[in-house]
mmCIF file of C-alpha atoms in Angstrom:
data_model
loop_
_atom_site.group_PDB
_atom_site.id
_atom_site.type_symbol
_atom_site.label_atom_id
_atom_site.label_comp_id
_atom_site.label_asym_id
_atom_site.label_seq_id
_atom_site.Cartn_x
_atom_site.Cartn_y
_atom_site.Cartn_z
ATOM 1 C CA MET A 1 0.000 0.000 0.000
ATOM 2 C CA ASP A 2 1.094 3.524 -0.806
ATOM 3 C CA LYS A 3 2.091 5.701 2.126
ATOM 4 C CA ASP A 4 0.128 8.515 0.512
ATOM 5 C CA ARG A 5 -3.561 8.411 1.505
ATOM 6 C CA LYS A 6 -4.807 9.568 -1.895
ATOM 7 C CA GLU A 7 -8.354 8.475 -2.657
ATOM 8 C CA GLY A 8 -7.749 8.636 -6.406
ATOM 9 C CA ILE A 9 -10.545 8.547 -8.999
ATOM 10 C CA LYS A 10 -12.763 6.650 -6.510
ATOM 11 C CA GLY A 11 -12.800 9.616 -4.115
ATOM 12 C CA MET A 12 -13.355 12.114 -6.908
ATOM 13 C CA ALA A 13 -16.217 10.083 -8.357
ATOM 14 C CA ASN A 14 -18.031 9.533 -5.045
ATOM 15 C CA PRO A 15 -20.918 12.048 -5.156
ATOM 16 C CA GLY A 16 -22.283 11.342 -1.665
ATOM 17 C CA ARG A 17 -21.017 12.677 1.674
ATOM 18 C CA TYR A 18 -20.871 16.403 0.858
ATOM 19 C CA GLY A 19 -24.298 17.535 -0.359
ATOM 20 C CA ILE A 20 -25.733 18.827 -3.623
ATOM 21 C CA GLU A 21 -22.645 20.878 -4.601
ATOM 22 C CA ARG A 22 -20.539 17.715 -4.725
ATOM 23 C CA VAL A 23 -23.293 15.961 -6.693
ATOM 24 C CA ALA A 24 -23.248 18.882 -9.190
ATOM 25 C CA TYR A 25 -19.449 18.565 -9.406
ATOM 26 C CA TRP A 26 -19.810 14.852 -10.149
ATOM 27 C CA LEU A 27 -22.611 15.360 -12.704
ATOM 28 C CA MET A 28 -20.553 18.076 -14.428
ATOM 29 C CA ARG A 29 -17.636 15.629 -14.857
ATOM 30 C CA ILE A 30 -19.874 12.772 -16.023
ATOM 31 C CA THR A 31 -21.877 14.909 -18.475
ATOM 32 C CA GLY A 32 -18.677 16.519 -19.789
ATOM 33 C CA LEU A 33 -17.169 13.099 -20.506
ATOM 34 C CA GLY A 34 -20.480 11.872 -21.962
ATOM 35 C CA LEU A 35 -20.678 14.850 -24.318
ATOM 36 C CA LEU A 36 -17.057 14.359 -25.340
ATOM 37 C CA PHE A 37 -17.776 10.724 -26.285
ATOM 38 C CA TYR A 38 -20.968 11.821 -28.078
ATOM 39 C CA PHE A 39 -18.974 14.432 -30.014
ATOM 40 C CA ILE A 40 -16.468 11.790 -31.161
ATOM 41 C CA GLY A 41 -19.356 9.444 -32.079
ATOM 42 C CA HIS A 42 -21.112 12.279 -33.871
ATOM 43 C CA ILE A 43 -18.047 12.953 -36.049
ATOM 44 C CA TYR A 44 -17.882 9.220 -36.864
ATOM 45 C CA GLU A 45 -21.625 9.170 -37.642
ATOM 46 C CA THR A 46 -21.589 12.191 -39.972
ATOM 47 C CA SER A 47 -18.395 11.016 -41.685
ATOM 48 C CA SER A 48 -20.430 8.051 -43.009
ATOM 49 C CA LEU A 49 -21.817 10.556 -45.535
ATOM 50 C CA LEU A 50 -18.536 10.162 -47.404
ATOM 51 C CA ASP A 51 -19.467 6.517 -48.136
ATOM 52 C CA GLY A 52 -22.674 7.464 -49.925
ATOM 53 C CA LYS A 53 -26.400 7.727 -49.169
ATOM 54 C CA ALA A 54 -26.851 4.031 -48.306
ATOM 55 C CA ALA A 55 -24.163 4.174 -45.600
ATOM 56 C CA TRP A 56 -25.661 7.385 -44.170
ATOM 57 C CA ASP A 57 -29.186 5.887 -44.110
ATOM 58 C CA SER A 58 -28.034 2.733 -42.342
ATOM 59 C CA MET A 59 -26.212 4.865 -39.774
ATOM 60 C CA LEU A 60 -29.346 6.976 -39.198
ATOM 61 C CA GLU A 61 -31.395 3.842 -38.664
ATOM 62 C CA LEU A 62 -29.346 3.144 -35.541
ATOM 63 C CA THR A 63 -30.841 6.233 -33.912
ATOM 64 C CA GLN A 64 -34.393 5.242 -34.866
ATOM 65 C CA THR A 65 -34.485 2.325 -32.416
ATOM 66 C CA THR A 66 -35.779 2.465 -28.823
ATOM 67 C CA GLU A 67 -32.190 2.297 -27.528
ATOM 68 C CA GLY A 68 -31.192 5.036 -29.969
ATOM 69 C CA HIS A 69 -33.978 7.290 -28.712
ATOM 70 C CA ILE A 70 -33.081 6.725 -25.089
ATOM 71 C CA PHE A 71 -29.436 7.461 -25.907
ATOM 72 C CA LEU A 72 -30.391 10.710 -27.652
ATOM 73 C CA ALA A 73 -32.618 11.696 -24.709
ATOM 74 C CA LEU A 74 -29.613 11.177 -22.417
ATOM 75 C CA VAL A 75 -27.505 13.390 -24.694
ATOM 76 C CA ILE A 76 -30.187 16.112 -24.476
ATOM 77 C CA GLY A 77 -30.207 15.844 -20.671
ATOM 78 C CA MET A 78 -26.397 15.944 -20.457
ATOM 79 C CA CYS A 79 -26.263 18.938 -22.770
ATOM 80 C CA VAL A 80 -28.871 20.960 -20.840
ATOM 81 C CA PHE A 81 -27.405 20.196 -17.400
ATOM 82 C CA HIS A 82 -23.837 20.922 -18.558
ATOM 83 C CA THR A 83 -24.947 24.258 -20.038
ATOM 84 C CA GLY A 84 -27.055 25.349 -17.040
ATOM 85 C CA ASN A 85 -24.505 24.340 -14.430
ATOM 86 C CA GLY A 86 -21.692 25.691 -16.601
ATOM 87 C CA ILE A 87 -23.262 29.150 -16.594
ATOM 88 C CA ARG A 88 -23.620 28.965 -12.788
ATOM 89 C CA LEU A 89 -19.949 28.020 -12.471
ATOM 90 C CA MET A 90 -18.748 30.747 -14.830
ATOM 91 C CA VAL A 91 -20.609 33.391 -12.835
ATOM 92 C CA ALA A 92 -19.469 31.965 -9.468
ATOM 93 C CA GLN A 93 -15.877 31.472 -10.558
ATOM 94 C CA ALA A 94 -15.646 35.122 -11.516
ATOM 95 C CA GLY A 95 -16.400 35.872 -7.853
ATOM 96 C CA PHE A 96 -20.067 36.863 -8.172
ATOM 97 C CA GLY A 97 -23.046 35.728 -6.112
ATOM 98 C CA PHE A 98 -21.416 35.224 -2.708
ATOM 99 C CA GLY A 99 -22.041 38.556 -1.055
ATOM 100 C CA LYS A 100 -19.272 40.053 1.072
ATOM 101 C CA ALA A 101 -16.801 38.102 3.176
ATOM 102 C CA ARG A 102 -17.621 38.613 6.857
ATOM 103 C CA ARG A 103 -16.761 37.368 10.322
ATOM 104 C CA PRO A 104 -18.255 33.870 10.749
ATOM 105 C CA ASP A 105 -20.770 33.210 13.532
ATOM 106 C CA TYR A 106 -21.483 29.760 14.945
ATOM 107 C CA PRO A 107 -23.208 27.666 13.621
ATOM 108 C CA TYR A 108 -21.215 28.349 10.485
ATOM 109 C CA THR A 109 -22.996 28.519 7.150
ATOM 110 C CA PRO A 110 -20.569 29.043 4.279
ATOM 111 C CA SER A 111 -21.596 31.837 1.886
ATOM 112 C CA SER A 112 -20.291 29.843 -1.084
ATOM 113 C CA LEU A 113 -22.904 27.152 -0.419
ATOM 114 C CA ASN A 114 -25.776 29.643 -0.313
ATOM 115 C CA MET A 115 -29.346 29.063 -1.513
ATOM 116 C CA LYS A 116 -28.786 30.924 -4.804
ATOM 117 C CA ASN A 117 -26.128 28.405 -5.794
ATOM 118 C CA LYS A 118 -28.179 25.427 -4.634
ATOM 119 C CA LEU A 119 -31.223 26.746 -6.497
ATOM 120 C CA CYS A 120 -29.205 27.072 -9.724
ATOM 121 C CA ILE A 121 -28.088 23.444 -9.375
ATOM 122 C CA TYR A 122 -31.663 22.221 -8.795
ATOM 123 C CA VAL A 123 -32.894 24.328 -11.739
ATOM 124 C CA SER A 124 -30.183 22.840 -14.000
ATOM 125 C CA ILE A 125 -31.188 19.311 -12.976
ATOM 126 C CA GLY A 126 -34.894 20.152 -13.401
ATOM 127 C CA LEU A 127 -34.367 21.699 -16.828
ATOM 128 C CA ALA A 128 -32.332 18.668 -17.928
ATOM 129 C CA ALA A 129 -35.127 16.337 -16.788
ATOM 130 C CA LEU A 130 -37.772 18.449 -18.597
ATOM 131 C CA ALA A 131 -35.728 18.558 -21.802
ATOM 132 C CA MET A 132 -35.240 14.779 -21.676
ATOM 133 C CA MET A 133 -38.971 14.233 -21.209
ATOM 134 C CA TYR A 134 -39.774 16.583 -24.086
ATOM 135 C CA GLY A 135 -37.186 14.828 -26.289
ATOM 136 C CA LEU A 136 -38.608 11.406 -25.429
ATOM 137 C CA SER A 137 -42.168 12.573 -26.133
ATOM 138 C CA VAL A 138 -41.118 13.895 -29.569
ATOM 139 C CA MET A 139 -39.078 10.805 -30.467
ATOM 140 C CA PHE A 140 -41.729 8.328 -29.300
ATOM 141 C CA HIS A 141 -44.615 10.464 -30.656
ATOM 142 C CA VAL A 142 -46.402 10.457 -27.278
ATOM 143 C CA MET B 1 -8.259 36.424 44.696
ATOM 144 C CA THR B 2 -7.865 38.368 47.983
ATOM 145 C CA LYS B 3 -4.602 39.993 49.088
ATOM 146 C CA ASP B 4 -3.657 37.081 51.303
ATOM 147 C CA GLY B 5 -4.047 34.652 48.384
ATOM 148 C CA ALA B 6 -7.365 33.175 49.471
ATOM 149 C CA LEU B 7 -10.207 32.787 46.998
ATOM 150 C CA PRO B 8 -13.248 35.129 47.411
ATOM 151 C CA LYS B 9 -16.222 33.938 49.404
ATOM 152 C CA GLY B 10 -18.284 31.448 47.473
ATOM 153 C CA PHE B 11 -15.374 30.524 45.172
ATOM 154 C CA GLU B 12 -13.470 28.314 47.640
ATOM 155 C CA ARG B 13 -12.351 24.944 46.323
ATOM 156 C CA PRO B 14 -14.277 22.066 47.920
ATOM 157 C CA THR B 15 -12.276 20.129 50.465
ATOM 158 C CA VAL B 16 -11.215 16.805 48.996
ATOM 159 C CA SER B 17 -12.314 14.246 51.499
ATOM 160 C CA ALA B 18 -11.487 11.180 49.452
ATOM 161 C CA SER B 19 -8.177 10.254 47.853
ATOM 162 C CA PRO B 20 -8.176 8.971 44.255
ATOM 163 C CA ASN B 21 -7.673 5.469 45.647
ATOM 164 C CA ASP B 22 -10.656 5.737 47.944
ATOM 165 C CA SER B 23 -13.042 2.877 47.276
ATOM 166 C CA SER B 24 -16.087 5.180 47.154
ATOM 167 C CA VAL B 25 -14.500 7.184 44.304
ATOM 168 C CA GLN B 26 -13.742 3.991 42.430
ATOM 169 C CA GLU B 27 -17.286 2.773 43.027
ATOM 170 C CA LYS B 28 -18.671 6.070 41.726
ATOM 171 C CA TYR B 29 -16.464 5.752 38.605
ATOM 172 C CA GLU B 30 -17.664 2.194 37.995
ATOM 173 C CA GLU B 31 -21.265 3.296 38.522
ATOM 174 C CA VAL B 32 -20.950 6.104 35.942
ATOM 175 C CA LYS B 33 -19.149 3.778 33.545
ATOM 176 C CA SER B 34 -21.754 1.041 33.805
ATOM 177 C CA SER B 35 -24.669 3.482 33.489
ATOM 178 C CA SER B 36 -23.327 5.051 30.262
ATOM 179 C CA LYS B 37 -24.143 3.828 26.778
ATOM 180 C CA THR B 38 -21.532 2.149 24.621
ATOM 181 C CA ILE B 39 -20.499 2.352 20.974
ATOM 182 C CA THR B 40 -18.261 0.253 18.804
ATOM 183 C CA LEU B 41 -15.223 2.303 17.849
ATOM 184 C CA ARG B 42 -13.495 0.985 14.711
ATOM 185 C CA ILE B 43 -9.983 2.343 14.441
ATOM 186 C CA SER B 44 -7.902 2.122 11.289
ATOM 187 C CA LYS B 45 -4.500 0.628 12.073
ATOM 188 C CA PHE B 46 -1.672 0.734 9.584
ATOM 189 C CA ASN B 47 2.062 1.081 9.962
ATOM 190 C CA PRO B 48 3.629 1.768 6.538
ATOM 191 C CA GLU B 49 6.927 0.307 7.718
ATOM 192 C CA LYS B 50 5.615 -3.173 8.522
ATOM 193 C CA ASP B 51 1.971 -3.635 7.507
ATOM 194 C CA LEU B 52 0.810 -4.582 4.035
ATOM 195 C CA ARG B 53 -2.762 -3.366 4.420
ATOM 196 C CA THR B 54 -5.026 -1.378 6.687
ATOM 197 C CA ALA B 55 -6.870 -3.320 9.384
ATOM 198 C CA PHE B 56 -9.812 -2.032 11.384
ATOM 199 C CA HIS B 57 -9.719 -2.921 15.093
ATOM 200 C CA ALA B 58 -13.061 -2.716 16.917
ATOM 201 C CA PHE B 59 -13.361 -1.628 20.560
ATOM 202 C CA THR B 60 -16.390 -1.190 22.806
ATOM 203 C CA VAL B 61 -16.245 2.219 24.464
ATOM 204 C CA PRO B 62 -18.600 3.771 27.033
ATOM 205 C CA TYR B 63 -19.746 7.301 26.293
ATOM 206 C CA GLN B 64 -21.795 10.116 27.723
ATOM 207 C CA ARG B 65 -23.670 12.897 25.963
ATOM 208 C CA TRP B 66 -20.538 15.077 26.019
ATOM 209 C CA THR B 67 -17.952 12.447 25.056
ATOM 210 C CA THR B 68 -15.990 13.424 21.942
ATOM 211 C CA VAL B 69 -14.491 11.008 19.435
ATOM 212 C CA LEU B 70 -11.039 12.034 20.707
ATOM 213 C CA ASP B 71 -12.079 11.145 24.287
ATOM 214 C CA ALA B 72 -13.171 7.715 23.030
ATOM 215 C CA ILE B 73 -9.911 7.139 21.158
ATOM 216 C CA LEU B 74 -7.897 8.163 24.227
ATOM 217 C CA GLU B 75 -10.032 5.854 26.407
ATOM 218 C CA VAL B 76 -9.103 2.970 24.087
ATOM 219 C CA LYS B 77 -5.462 4.074 24.067
ATOM 220 C CA SER B 78 -5.364 4.213 27.873
ATOM 221 C CA HIS B 79 -7.193 0.989 28.684
ATOM 222 C CA GLN B 80 -7.344 -1.306 25.660
ATOM 223 C CA ASP B 81 -4.620 -0.694 23.066
ATOM 224 C CA HIS B 82 -1.658 1.542 23.923
ATOM 225 C CA SER B 83 -0.189 1.238 20.443
ATOM 226 C CA ILE B 84 -2.740 3.444 18.652
ATOM 227 C CA GLY B 85 -1.013 6.305 16.830
ATOM 228 C CA VAL B 86 -3.007 9.516 17.153
ATOM 229 C CA ARG B 87 -2.008 13.176 17.098
ATOM 230 C CA TYR B 88 -3.798 15.639 19.385
ATOM 231 C CA SER B 89 -3.023 18.577 21.606
ATOM 232 C CA CYS B 90 -5.478 21.280 22.700
ATOM 233 C CA ARG B 91 -8.742 19.247 22.752
ATOM 234 C CA GLN B 92 -10.709 22.433 21.943
ATOM 235 C CA ALA B 93 -10.599 22.830 18.139
ATOM 236 C CA THR B 94 -7.784 25.343 18.288
ATOM 237 C CA CYS B 95 -4.561 23.511 17.413
ATOM 238 C CA GLY B 96 -5.856 21.621 14.353
ATOM 239 C CA SER B 97 -3.983 18.419 15.221
ATOM 240 C CA CYS B 98 -6.716 15.794 15.476
ATOM 241 C CA GLY B 99 -8.275 15.916 12.011
ATOM 242 C CA MET B 100 -9.399 12.509 10.796
ATOM 243 C CA ILE B 101 -12.117 10.820 8.765
ATOM 244 C CA ILE B 102 -14.984 10.083 11.147
ATOM 245 C CA ASN B 103 -17.790 7.994 9.684
ATOM 246 C CA GLY B 104 -16.690 8.914 6.162
ATOM 247 C CA LYS B 105 -16.285 12.680 6.603
ATOM 248 C CA PRO B 106 -13.239 14.743 7.580
ATOM 249 C CA ARG B 107 -13.780 16.215 11.070
ATOM 250 C CA LEU B 108 -11.827 17.238 14.146
ATOM 251 C CA ALA B 109 -12.002 14.385 16.671
ATOM 252 C CA CYS B 110 -12.046 16.827 19.604
ATOM 253 C CA PHE B 111 -14.906 18.820 18.082
ATOM 254 C CA THR B 112 -17.146 15.868 17.200
ATOM 255 C CA LYS B 113 -19.362 14.442 19.900
ATOM 256 C CA ILE B 114 -20.236 10.761 19.593
ATOM 257 C CA SER B 115 -23.867 11.567 20.430
ATOM 258 C CA GLU B 116 -24.164 13.853 17.375
ATOM 259 C CA LEU B 117 -23.017 11.110 14.993
ATOM 260 C CA ASP B 118 -26.222 9.196 15.669
ATOM 261 C CA SER B 119 -24.601 5.817 15.069
ATOM 262 C CA ASP B 120 -23.749 2.794 17.177
ATOM 263 C CA VAL B 121 -20.584 2.266 15.180
ATOM 264 C CA VAL B 122 -18.014 5.024 14.808
ATOM 265 C CA THR B 123 -15.266 4.429 12.261
ATOM 266 C CA VAL B 124 -12.130 6.565 12.392
ATOM 267 C CA GLU B 125 -9.523 6.658 9.643
ATOM 268 C CA PRO B 126 -6.581 8.947 8.847
ATOM 269 C CA MET B 127 -7.299 11.949 6.596
ATOM 270 C CA ASN B 128 -7.218 11.402 2.861
ATOM 271 C CA ASN B 129 -4.827 13.215 0.523
ATOM 272 C CA PHE B 130 -2.016 13.287 3.090
ATOM 273 C CA PRO B 131 0.995 10.988 3.540
ATOM 274 C CA LEU B 132 0.325 8.513 6.328
ATOM 275 C CA ILE B 133 2.676 8.353 9.308
ATOM 276 C CA ARG B 134 0.890 5.649 11.318
ATOM 277 C CA ASP B 135 -2.679 4.667 12.231
ATOM 278 C CA LEU B 136 -4.578 7.991 12.523
ATOM 279 C CA ALA B 137 -1.607 10.360 12.195
ATOM 280 C CA VAL B 138 -0.781 11.937 8.845
ATOM 281 C CA GLY B 139 2.129 14.152 7.768
ATOM 282 C CA PHE B 140 1.521 17.870 7.278
ATOM 283 C CA GLU B 141 4.868 18.727 5.636
ATOM 284 C CA ARG B 142 3.403 19.152 2.156
ATOM 285 C CA MET B 143 0.522 21.344 3.358
ATOM 286 C CA PHE B 144 2.847 23.511 5.457
ATOM 287 C CA SER B 145 5.322 23.956 2.596
ATOM 288 C CA THR B 146 2.472 25.004 0.270
ATOM 289 C CA HIS B 147 1.256 27.367 2.981
ATOM 290 C CA LYS B 148 4.739 28.921 3.162
ATOM 291 C CA ARG B 149 4.911 29.183 -0.628
ATOM 292 C CA ILE B 150 2.002 31.622 -0.785
ATOM 293 C CA LYS B 151 3.884 33.961 1.609
ATOM 294 C CA PRO B 152 1.458 33.993 4.563
ATOM 295 C CA TYR B 153 2.470 37.347 5.998
ATOM 296 C CA VAL B 154 1.840 41.013 5.300
ATOM 297 C CA ILE B 155 4.306 42.209 2.666
ATOM 298 C CA ARG B 156 5.242 45.877 2.938
ATOM 299 C CA GLU B 157 8.055 48.053 1.691
ATOM 300 C CA ASP B 158 7.986 50.047 4.920
ATOM 301 C CA SER B 159 7.601 48.611 8.406
ATOM 302 C CA GLU B 160 5.712 49.429 11.597
ATOM 303 C CA THR B 161 8.950 48.818 13.462
ATOM 304 C CA ASN B 162 10.820 51.589 11.620
ATOM 305 C CA PRO B 163 11.171 54.710 13.762
ATOM 306 C CA GLY B 164 8.754 57.444 12.739
ATOM 307 C CA THR B 165 6.446 55.047 10.859
ATOM 308 C CA LYS B 166 2.858 55.032 12.014
ATOM 309 C CA GLU B 167 0.998 51.822 12.736
ATOM 310 C CA PHE B 168 -1.080 50.454 9.849
ATOM 311 C CA LEU B 169 -4.620 51.511 10.698
ATOM 312 C CA GLN B 170 -7.626 49.575 9.385
ATOM 313 C CA SER B 171 -11.338 50.289 9.582
ATOM 314 C CA PRO B 172 -13.687 47.535 10.862
ATOM 315 C CA GLU B 173 -14.914 47.152 7.246
ATOM 316 C CA ASP B 174 -11.344 46.511 6.073
ATOM 317 C CA VAL B 175 -10.934 43.821 8.739
ATOM 318 C CA GLU B 176 -14.245 42.123 7.796
ATOM 319 C CA LYS B 177 -12.873 41.455 4.293
ATOM 320 C CA TYR B 178 -10.300 38.946 5.487
ATOM 321 C CA ILE B 179 -10.897 38.137 9.180
ATOM 322 C CA GLN B 180 -12.846 34.935 8.484
ATOM 323 C CA PHE B 181 -9.847 33.535 6.577
ATOM 324 C CA ALA B 182 -7.527 34.411 9.459
ATOM 325 C CA SER B 183 -9.388 31.814 11.574
ATOM 326 C CA CYS B 184 -7.716 28.944 9.677
ATOM 327 C CA ILE B 185 -6.090 26.505 12.139
ATOM 328 C CA LYS B 186 -4.320 24.508 9.394
ATOM 329 C CA CYS B 187 -6.021 21.254 10.365
ATOM 330 C CA GLY B 188 -6.083 20.078 6.731
ATOM 331 C CA LEU B 189 -9.733 18.957 6.701
ATOM 332 C CA CYS B 190 -10.423 21.092 3.603
ATOM 333 C CA ASN B 191 -7.536 19.502 1.698
ATOM 334 C CA SER B 192 -8.792 16.083 2.769
ATOM 335 C CA ALA B 193 -12.303 16.775 1.408
ATOM 336 C CA CYS B 194 -11.140 18.375 -1.864
ATOM 337 C CA PRO B 195 -11.959 16.213 -4.920
ATOM 338 C CA THR B 196 -9.086 17.711 -6.937
ATOM 339 C CA MET B 197 -6.552 16.710 -4.289
ATOM 340 C CA THR B 198 -7.669 13.072 -4.554
ATOM 341 C CA THR B 199 -5.814 12.849 -7.847
ATOM 342 C CA ASP B 200 -3.439 15.837 -7.906
ATOM 343 C CA SER B 201 -1.139 16.080 -4.909
ATOM 344 C CA THR B 202 0.726 19.057 -6.433
ATOM 345 C CA PHE B 203 -2.460 21.171 -6.383
ATOM 346 C CA ILE B 204 -2.037 24.092 -3.977
ATOM 347 C CA GLY B 205 -5.289 23.086 -2.291
ATOM 348 C CA PRO B 206 -8.087 25.003 -0.568
ATOM 349 C CA GLN B 207 -6.036 25.702 2.552
ATOM 350 C CA GLY B 208 -3.223 27.452 0.674
ATOM 351 C CA LEU B 209 -5.548 29.285 -1.699
ATOM 352 C CA ALA B 210 -7.781 30.543 1.131
ATOM 353 C CA GLN B 211 -4.683 31.870 2.883
ATOM 354 C CA ALA B 212 -3.568 33.558 -0.332
ATOM 355 C CA TYR B 213 -6.946 35.319 -0.381
ATOM 356 C CA ARG B 214 -6.588 36.267 3.293
ATOM 357 C CA TYR B 215 -3.483 38.363 2.491
ATOM 358 C CA VAL B 216 -4.620 39.605 -0.929
ATOM 359 C CA ALA B 217 -7.787 41.009 0.705
ATOM 360 C CA ASP B 218 -5.809 42.658 3.523
ATOM 361 C CA ASN B 219 -5.429 46.359 2.663
ATOM 362 C CA ARG B 220 -2.139 46.590 4.604
ATOM 363 C CA ASP B 221 -0.548 44.081 2.228
ATOM 364 C CA GLN B 222 1.384 45.102 -0.873
ATOM 365 C CA GLY B 223 2.228 41.624 -2.170
ATOM 366 C CA LYS B 224 -0.931 40.968 -4.189
ATOM 367 C CA ASP B 225 0.750 40.689 -7.600
ATOM 368 C CA GLU B 226 3.456 38.417 -6.197
ATOM 369 C CA ARG B 227 0.877 36.055 -4.642
ATOM 370 C CA LEU B 228 -1.381 36.031 -7.691
ATOM 371 C CA ARG B 229 1.649 35.004 -9.786
ATOM 372 C CA ILE B 230 2.305 32.079 -7.430
ATOM 373 C CA ILE B 231 -1.244 30.697 -7.599
ATOM 374 C CA ASP B 232 -1.740 31.332 -11.336
ATOM 375 C CA GLU B 233 -0.034 28.112 -12.455
ATOM 376 C CA PRO B 234 -1.150 24.752 -13.962
ATOM 377 C CA HIS B 235 -1.603 23.144 -10.519
ATOM 378 C CA GLY B 236 -2.820 26.360 -8.956
ATOM 379 C CA ILE B 237 -6.150 28.125 -8.624
ATOM 380 C CA TRP B 238 -7.608 26.995 -11.964
ATOM 381 C CA ARG B 239 -7.679 23.363 -10.844
ATOM 382 C CA CYS B 240 -10.441 24.162 -8.333
ATOM 383 C CA HIS B 241 -13.819 23.138 -9.776
ATOM 384 C CA PHE B 242 -15.921 24.640 -6.986
ATOM 385 C CA ALA B 243 -17.309 21.450 -5.434
ATOM 386 C CA GLY B 244 -17.583 23.339 -2.121
ATOM 387 C CA SER B 245 -16.612 20.333 0.036
ATOM 388 C CA CYS B 246 -13.761 22.312 1.635
ATOM 389 C CA SER B 247 -16.195 24.887 3.017
ATOM 390 C CA GLN B 248 -18.554 22.211 4.253
ATOM 391 C CA VAL B 249 -15.977 20.512 6.485
ATOM 392 C CA CYS B 250 -14.170 23.551 7.934
ATOM 393 C CA PRO B 251 -14.622 23.494 11.737
ATOM 394 C CA LYS B 252 -13.796 27.203 12.120
ATOM 395 C CA GLY B 253 -16.274 28.727 9.686
ATOM 396 C CA VAL B 254 -13.666 29.567 7.049
ATOM 397 C CA ASP B 255 -15.123 29.409 3.538
ATOM 398 C CA PRO B 256 -12.186 28.434 1.292
ATOM 399 C CA ALA B 257 -14.450 27.913 -1.749
ATOM 400 C CA MET B 258 -15.577 31.523 -1.483
ATOM 401 C CA GLY B 259 -12.007 32.783 -1.040
ATOM 402 C CA ILE B 260 -10.872 30.872 -4.130
ATOM 403 C CA GLN B 261 -13.671 32.256 -6.329
ATOM 404 C CA LEU B 262 -13.015 35.796 -5.044
ATOM 405 C CA LEU B 263 -9.305 35.332 -5.824
ATOM 406 C CA ARG B 264 -10.259 34.361 -9.358
ATOM 407 C CA GLY B 265 -12.116 37.673 -9.561
ATOM 408 C CA TYR B 266 -8.750 39.403 -8.979
ATOM 409 C CA LEU B 267 -7.033 37.294 -11.639
ATOM 410 C CA LEU B 268 -9.817 37.885 -14.178
ATOM 411 C CA GLY B 269 -9.769 41.629 -13.525
ATOM 412 C CA TYR B 270 -13.224 41.902 -11.918
ATOM 413 C CA ARG B 271 -11.673 42.923 -8.600
ATOM 414 C CA LYS B 272 -8.942 45.425 -7.899
#
């Protein structure tokens, strides 16, 4: 065993223990990776155009299955959450939305974990869920 | 105290009628011990020099409403296993020595009551993201050297100690800007909770960055540019992804996540 008590990827990927902010951190990583893989897959998918119409049509058929629709709904959800939470992070990381630093009083409530930030995270998750439901309803003609 | 050294009326020490060996005292101790509830304390034991893997040793410990996790560990160390390696000093959340992972979260053992954990089993492990010395004790060398690197002192061209120089006056508003960050006791709990530090041990970490903010926000300081240069590096401030775990675990009410984002405001030009 290493003398260094580093948790490694396991510790980074564990979303529990620290509340909604850590869950948002974890979702941001997962959705970022998911969108990266989708982007690579998307380039592969559209490059099938170079092999003619038949190749393109057969590739499109893959997305017309139930699994394909669910996959696309997940991509919609990942995209919406990553955008919403990304905007929250850009604003916060520029130092806005925390109020002024002040002397802490017990019981301590950190300004960085304020309700505005939590609300933005819940809104991002909610919007992602709504967008996924809308996408599913369009794709399955509900 | 009165002139002759006696305590004022009503504050006299009670006369000790029984010696510590008195059987009634011992009986009283046994009575309290038997009437208290017990928990199972699981202590992580690992000696890097001879052990291959961590082993958890379980002990049954009596506790009262006010018993802290540190009290329980010391009870085990005194009566059941003298070999437990644990670092502690002040027992009042001031020295920052007894940080450890208690039931999965970084906390100070002296500041965590067993009764507030609401569990019959309390598991204690050494803090994550630090080199392990033995059992529950971790090494702070890396954190302290990072702390030193950000120059944790007021940098001035002149000095209060120079003859004819006035003291550096501050308004209460000026003090409010940084005073919360001056409460840091360097216990390392924030670094232990940080998700970036789980994979990047060269990251400055929330402790160092919060201290950088403490001096940047101090209007007596003239070393802002110097400090911002130190933290603006590949393993510096930009590796923080604002998970906020550091602020959640701080036992002194310091908000490192806030300090880091405010520091970024300086680097991005939104703050002067």
